Coordinates of C-alpha atoms (C1' of nucleotides) in Angstrom, one line a residue:
Chain A
M15 CA -22.9 -13.3 -17.2
A16 CA -21.8 -14.2 -13.7
Y17 CA -18.1 -13.5 -13.7
E18 CA -19.0 -9.8 -13.8
S19 CA -20.8 -9.9 -10.5
A20 CA -18.0 -12.1 -9.1
L21 CA -15.4 -9.5 -10.0
R22 CA -17.6 -6.7 -8.6
C23 CA -17.9 -8.6 -5.3
L24 CA -14.3 -9.5 -4.9
A25 CA -13.2 -5.9 -5.7
D26 CA -14.3 -4.6 -2.3
P27 CA -11.7 -5.1 0.4
T28 CA -14.1 -5.9 3.2
R29 CA -16.1 -8.3 1.1
R30 CA -12.9 -10.0 0.0
R31 CA -11.8 -10.4 3.6
V32 CA -15.1 -12.1 4.3
F33 CA -14.7 -14.4 1.3
E34 CA -11.1 -15.2 2.2
R35 CA -12.1 -16.0 5.7
L36 CA -14.6 -18.4 4.4
R37 CA -11.9 -20.2 2.5
E38 CA -10.8 -21.8 5.7
G39 CA -14.2 -23.3 6.3
P40 CA -17.9 -22.6 7.1
R41 CA -18.5 -19.6 9.4
A42 CA -21.5 -18.0 11.0
V43 CA -22.3 -14.3 10.4
G44 CA -21.3 -13.3 13.9
E45 CA -18.0 -15.1 13.7
L46 CA -17.1 -13.3 10.5
A47 CA -18.1 -9.9 11.9
A48 CA -16.1 -10.4 15.0
G49 CA -12.9 -10.5 13.0
L50 CA -13.7 -7.4 11.0
P51 CA -13.7 -3.7 11.7
V52 CA -17.3 -3.3 10.5
S53 CA -20.7 -4.0 12.0
R54 CA -22.6 -7.3 11.8
P55 CA -25.3 -5.9 9.4
A56 CA -22.6 -4.8 7.1
V57 CA -21.3 -8.4 6.9
S58 CA -24.8 -9.6 6.3
Q59 CA -25.1 -7.3 3.3
H60 CA -21.8 -8.4 2.0
L61 CA -22.8 -12.0 2.3
K62 CA -26.0 -11.2 0.4
A63 CA -24.0 -9.8 -2.4
L64 CA -21.6 -12.8 -2.4
K65 CA -24.6 -15.2 -2.5
A66 CA -26.2 -13.3 -5.4
A67 CA -22.9 -13.7 -7.3
G68 CA -22.9 -17.4 -6.7
L69 CA -19.8 -17.2 -4.6
V70 CA -21.2 -18.5 -1.3
L71 CA -24.0 -20.7 -0.1
D72 CA -25.7 -20.7 3.3
R73 CA -27.3 -23.2 5.7
A74 CA -29.4 -22.7 8.7
E75 CA -28.0 -24.0 11.9
G76 CA -30.5 -23.2 14.6
A77 CA -30.8 -19.5 15.1
R78 CA -27.4 -19.1 13.4
R79 CA -26.7 -19.0 9.7
V80 CA -23.6 -20.6 8.4
Y81 CA -22.0 -19.5 5.2
F82 CA -19.5 -21.3 3.0
I83 CA -17.9 -20.9 -0.4
D84 CA -19.8 -22.1 -3.5
P85 CA -17.4 -23.4 -6.1
E86 CA -19.9 -22.5 -8.8
G87 CA -19.2 -18.7 -9.0
L88 CA -15.5 -19.1 -8.3
G89 CA -15.2 -21.7 -11.1
E90 CA -16.9 -19.5 -13.6
L91 CA -14.5 -16.7 -12.8
R92 CA -11.6 -19.1 -13.1
R93 CA -12.8 -20.3 -16.5
W94 CA -13.2 -16.7 -17.8
L95 CA -9.7 -15.8 -16.5
D96 CA -8.1 -18.9 -18.1
R97 CA -9.6 -18.2 -21.5
F98 CA -8.6 -14.6 -21.2
W99 CA -5.1 -15.6 -20.2
D100 CA -4.6 -17.7 -23.3
Q101 CA -5.7 -15.0 -25.7
A102 CA -3.8 -12.3 -23.9
L103 CA -0.6 -14.3 -23.9
D104 CA -0.9 -14.8 -27.7
A105 CA -1.4 -11.1 -28.2
F106 CA 1.5 -10.3 -26.0
K107 CA 3.9 -12.7 -27.8
H108 CA 3.0 -11.1 -31.1
E109 CA 3.5 -7.7 -29.6
A110 CA 7.0 -8.7 -28.3
E111 CA 8.0 -10.0 -31.7
T112 CA 6.9 -7.0 -33.7
H113 CA 7.8 -4.4 -31.1
P114 CA 10.7 -5.5 -28.9
P115 CA 10.4 -3.8 -25.5
R116 CA 12.7 -0.9 -24.6
R117 CA 15.1 -2.4 -22.1
R118 CA 17.3 -0.4 -19.9
P119 CA 20.6 -1.1 -21.7
A120 CA 23.3 -2.9 -19.7
R121 CA 26.6 -1.1 -19.2
G122 CA 28.5 -0.7 -22.4
T123 CA 25.5 -1.8 -24.5
P124 CA 24.9 0.7 -27.3
P125 CA 21.3 2.0 -27.6
P126 CA 19.3 0.0 -30.0
E127 CA 19.1 1.1 -33.6
R128 CA 15.8 2.5 -34.9
K129 CA 15.0 1.7 -38.4
K130 CA 13.7 4.6 -40.5
P131 CA 11.1 3.5 -43.1
Chain B
M56 CA -0.3 -7.0 -3.1
A57 CA -1.2 -6.5 -6.8
Y58 CA -4.1 -8.9 -7.3
E59 CA -6.2 -6.5 -5.2
S60 CA -5.7 -3.6 -7.6
A61 CA -6.3 -6.0 -10.6
L62 CA -9.6 -7.0 -9.1
R63 CA -10.6 -3.4 -8.5
C64 CA -9.7 -2.5 -12.1
L65 CA -11.6 -5.4 -13.7
A66 CA -14.6 -4.8 -11.6
D67 CA -15.7 -1.7 -13.5
P68 CA -17.6 -2.5 -16.6
T69 CA -16.2 0.2 -18.8
R70 CA -12.6 -0.6 -17.7
R71 CA -13.2 -4.2 -18.4
R72 CA -14.4 -3.5 -21.9
V73 CA -11.3 -1.6 -22.5
F74 CA -9.2 -4.4 -21.2
E75 CA -11.2 -7.0 -23.2
R76 CA -10.7 -5.0 -26.3
L77 CA -7.0 -5.0 -25.7
R78 CA -7.1 -8.8 -25.7
E79 CA -7.4 -8.8 -29.5
G80 CA -4.2 -6.8 -29.8
P81 CA -2.6 -3.4 -29.3
R82 CA -4.8 -0.4 -29.7
A83 CA -4.4 3.4 -29.5
V84 CA -6.4 5.4 -27.0
G85 CA -8.6 7.0 -29.7
E86 CA -9.4 3.6 -31.2
L87 CA -10.5 2.3 -27.9
A88 CA -12.6 5.3 -27.1
A89 CA -14.3 5.1 -30.5
G90 CA -15.9 1.8 -29.6
L91 CA -17.1 2.9 -26.2
P92 CA -20.0 5.1 -25.0
V93 CA -17.6 7.3 -22.9
S94 CA -15.3 10.2 -23.8
R95 CA -11.6 9.8 -24.7
P96 CA -10.3 11.3 -21.5
A97 CA -12.4 8.7 -19.6
V98 CA -10.6 6.0 -21.5
S99 CA -7.2 7.6 -20.7
Q100 CA -8.1 7.5 -17.0
H101 CA -9.1 3.9 -17.2
L102 CA -5.8 3.0 -19.0
K103 CA -3.9 4.8 -16.3
A104 CA -5.6 2.7 -13.6
L105 CA -5.0 -0.5 -15.6
K106 CA -1.3 0.4 -16.0
A107 CA -0.9 1.1 -12.3
A108 CA -2.4 -2.4 -11.7
G109 CA 0.2 -4.0 -14.0
L110 CA -2.5 -5.1 -16.4
V111 CA -1.4 -3.1 -19.4
L112 CA 1.7 -1.5 -20.9
D113 CA 2.1 1.3 -23.4
R114 CA 4.4 2.3 -26.1
A115 CA 4.7 5.7 -27.9
E116 CA 4.0 5.5 -31.6
G117 CA 4.4 9.1 -32.9
A118 CA 1.8 11.3 -31.4
R119 CA -0.3 8.3 -30.6
R120 CA 0.0 6.0 -27.7
V121 CA -0.5 2.3 -28.1
Y122 CA -1.6 0.2 -25.2
F123 CA -1.4 -3.6 -24.9
I124 CA -2.0 -6.2 -22.2
D125 CA 0.8 -6.9 -19.7
P126 CA 0.7 -10.6 -18.7
E127 CA 2.3 -9.6 -15.4
G128 CA -0.8 -8.4 -13.5
L129 CA -3.0 -10.9 -15.2
G130 CA -0.7 -13.7 -14.2
E131 CA -0.6 -12.6 -10.6
L132 CA -4.4 -12.6 -10.5
R133 CA -4.5 -16.0 -12.1
R134 CA -2.1 -17.4 -9.5
W135 CA -4.1 -16.0 -6.6
L136 CA -7.3 -17.4 -8.0
D137 CA -5.8 -20.8 -8.6
R138 CA -4.5 -21.1 -5.0
F139 CA -7.8 -19.8 -3.8
W140 CA -9.6 -22.4 -5.9
D141 CA -7.7 -25.3 -4.4
Q142 CA -8.4 -24.3 -0.8
A143 CA -12.0 -23.5 -1.5
L144 CA -12.6 -26.8 -3.2
D145 CA -11.2 -28.7 -0.2
A146 CA -13.3 -26.7 2.2
F147 CA -16.4 -27.4 0.0
K148 CA -15.8 -31.1 -0.2
H149 CA -15.5 -31.2 3.6
E150 CA -18.7 -29.2 3.8
A151 CA -20.5 -31.5 1.4
E152 CA -19.5 -34.6 3.4
T153 CA -20.4 -33.3 6.9
H154 CA -23.5 -31.4 5.8
P155 CA -25.1 -33.0 2.7
P156 CA -26.9 -30.2 0.7
R157 CA -30.7 -30.0 0.8
R158 CA -31.8 -31.1 -2.6
R159 CA -35.1 -30.6 -4.1
P160 CA -36.3 -34.2 -3.8
A161 CA -37.2 -36.0 -7.0
R162 CA -40.8 -37.2 -7.5
G163 CA -41.5 -40.1 -5.1
T164 CA -38.2 -39.5 -3.2
P165 CA -38.9 -39.3 0.5
P166 CA -37.5 -36.2 2.3
P167 CA -34.1 -37.0 3.8
E168 CA -33.9 -38.1 7.4
R169 CA -32.6 -35.7 9.9
K170 CA -30.7 -37.3 12.7
K171 CA -31.5 -36.0 16.1
P172 CA -28.5 -36.1 18.4
Chain C
dC239 C1' 6.0 28.5 -38.6
dA240 C1' 1.1 27.7 -38.4
dC241 C1' -2.3 24.2 -37.9
dT242 C1' -4.0 19.7 -36.9
dT243 C1' -4.0 15.3 -34.5
dT244 C1' -3.5 12.7 -30.4
dC245 C1' -3.2 12.4 -25.8
dG246 C1' -2.7 13.3 -20.5
dT247 C1' -4.2 16.0 -16.6
dA248 C1' -7.1 19.2 -13.7
dA249 C1' -11.4 20.5 -11.8
dG250 C1' -16.0 19.8 -10.9
dC251 C1' -20.4 17.2 -10.9
dC252 C1' -23.0 13.5 -9.4
dA253 C1' -24.5 8.6 -8.9
dT254 C1' -23.1 4.4 -6.7
dG255 C1' -22.5 1.8 -2.8
dA256 C1' -20.5 0.8 1.8
dC257 C1' -21.5 1.8 6.3
dT258 C1' -24.3 3.0 10.4
dT259 C1' -28.4 2.7 13.7
dA260 C1' -33.0 1.0 14.4
dC261 C1' -36.3 -2.4 14.0
dG262 C1' -38.7 -7.0 13.5
dG263 C1' -38.5 -12.0 13.2
dT264 C1' -37.1 -16.8 14.4
dA265 C1' -34.8 -20.2 17.3
dA266 C1' -32.8 -21.6 21.8
dG267 C1' -32.6 -21.4 27.1
dC268 C1' -34.7 -21.0 31.4
Chain D
dG37 C1' -44.4 -18.1 27.9
dC38 C1' -40.7 -14.8 28.6
dT39 C1' -36.1 -13.5 27.7
dT40 C1' -31.9 -13.8 25.2
dA41 C1' -29.1 -14.8 21.1
dC42 C1' -28.6 -14.4 16.2
dC43 C1' -29.7 -12.6 12.1
dG44 C1' -31.9 -9.9 7.8
dT45 C1' -33.9 -5.7 6.2
dA46 C1' -35.0 -0.6 6.0
dA47 C1' -33.6 4.0 6.0
dG48 C1' -30.4 7.5 6.0
dT49 C1' -25.5 9.3 5.8
dC50 C1' -21.3 10.1 3.5
dA51 C1' -17.1 9.1 0.9
dT52 C1' -15.4 7.0 -3.3
dG53 C1' -14.8 7.2 -8.0
dG54 C1' -16.4 7.4 -12.8
dC55 C1' -17.7 10.9 -16.1
dT56 C1' -17.6 15.4 -18.3
dT57 C1' -15.6 19.7 -20.2
dA58 C1' -11.5 22.7 -20.4
dC59 C1' -6.8 23.1 -21.0
dG60 C1' -1.9 22.3 -22.3
dA61 C1' 1.9 19.4 -24.2
dA62 C1' 4.1 16.7 -27.8
dA63 C1' 4.4 15.1 -32.5
dG64 C1' 3.0 14.9 -37.4
dT65 C1' 1.5 17.8 -41.7
dG66 C1' 1.4 21.6 -44.9

DNA sequence: CACTTTCGTAAGCCATGACTTACGGTAAGC
DNA sequence: GCTTACCGTAAGTCATGGCTTACGAAAGTG
């Protein structure tokens, strides 16, 4: 029940930029906000959401607060996606076998026959 | 530039339910809507978004329209996540080495020493 | 041809949420 | 102790987008 919140978080462009920036290494809130077109409180709110989704962790460093990626939430999302991928691929193979996709016919290729049951 | 739209799509709970239902196999719009608490046009709109994100494909079957998962968009999302995972894990390891996480000390375990530079 | 089924789109409504400014609280510097 | 730096939260604003009903098109049914 955590990959849902992870997806929700990563869907927002700004929040994703914050997260992708964190991929390089730990960053303080001010540093993150400096590279973004939004205010510092906005970044704080995004970080709060990311933390609630298990995507980041934070550590106090004096008056500053340093955030970094938590593999926990990311891993859960990854596992969900992997399981999804396997099932989806099986379903797609079966689809391709039973209903061959309409391809744009190459030059000189006659249009495919349609069987009439 | 497609994993963004995939993330956006899968963030919505209803749209995700549609997509997860499609994981089992091809389904017509009406079938999908029957199992959901929203109207059929709502499902149509979700499918439109999913298709634009490269997450589903559709095929005409008489008056009905059958949708099924397109591995294309899902694969792109998966590749993005995998690359992200690797970098994030490296960053996390480095973080754990340089800044060992504060653990709740076990019974009898003295609080960790803080070095004062 | 009339009628039904199935579906996509248009238009409008409304809640969600992303952003802002304002404020208070904690730690470092002098 | 006073000031400055850094940050989280509160309150309010406003656009985005998910949902509905209404309508029209295309294909099956009689």
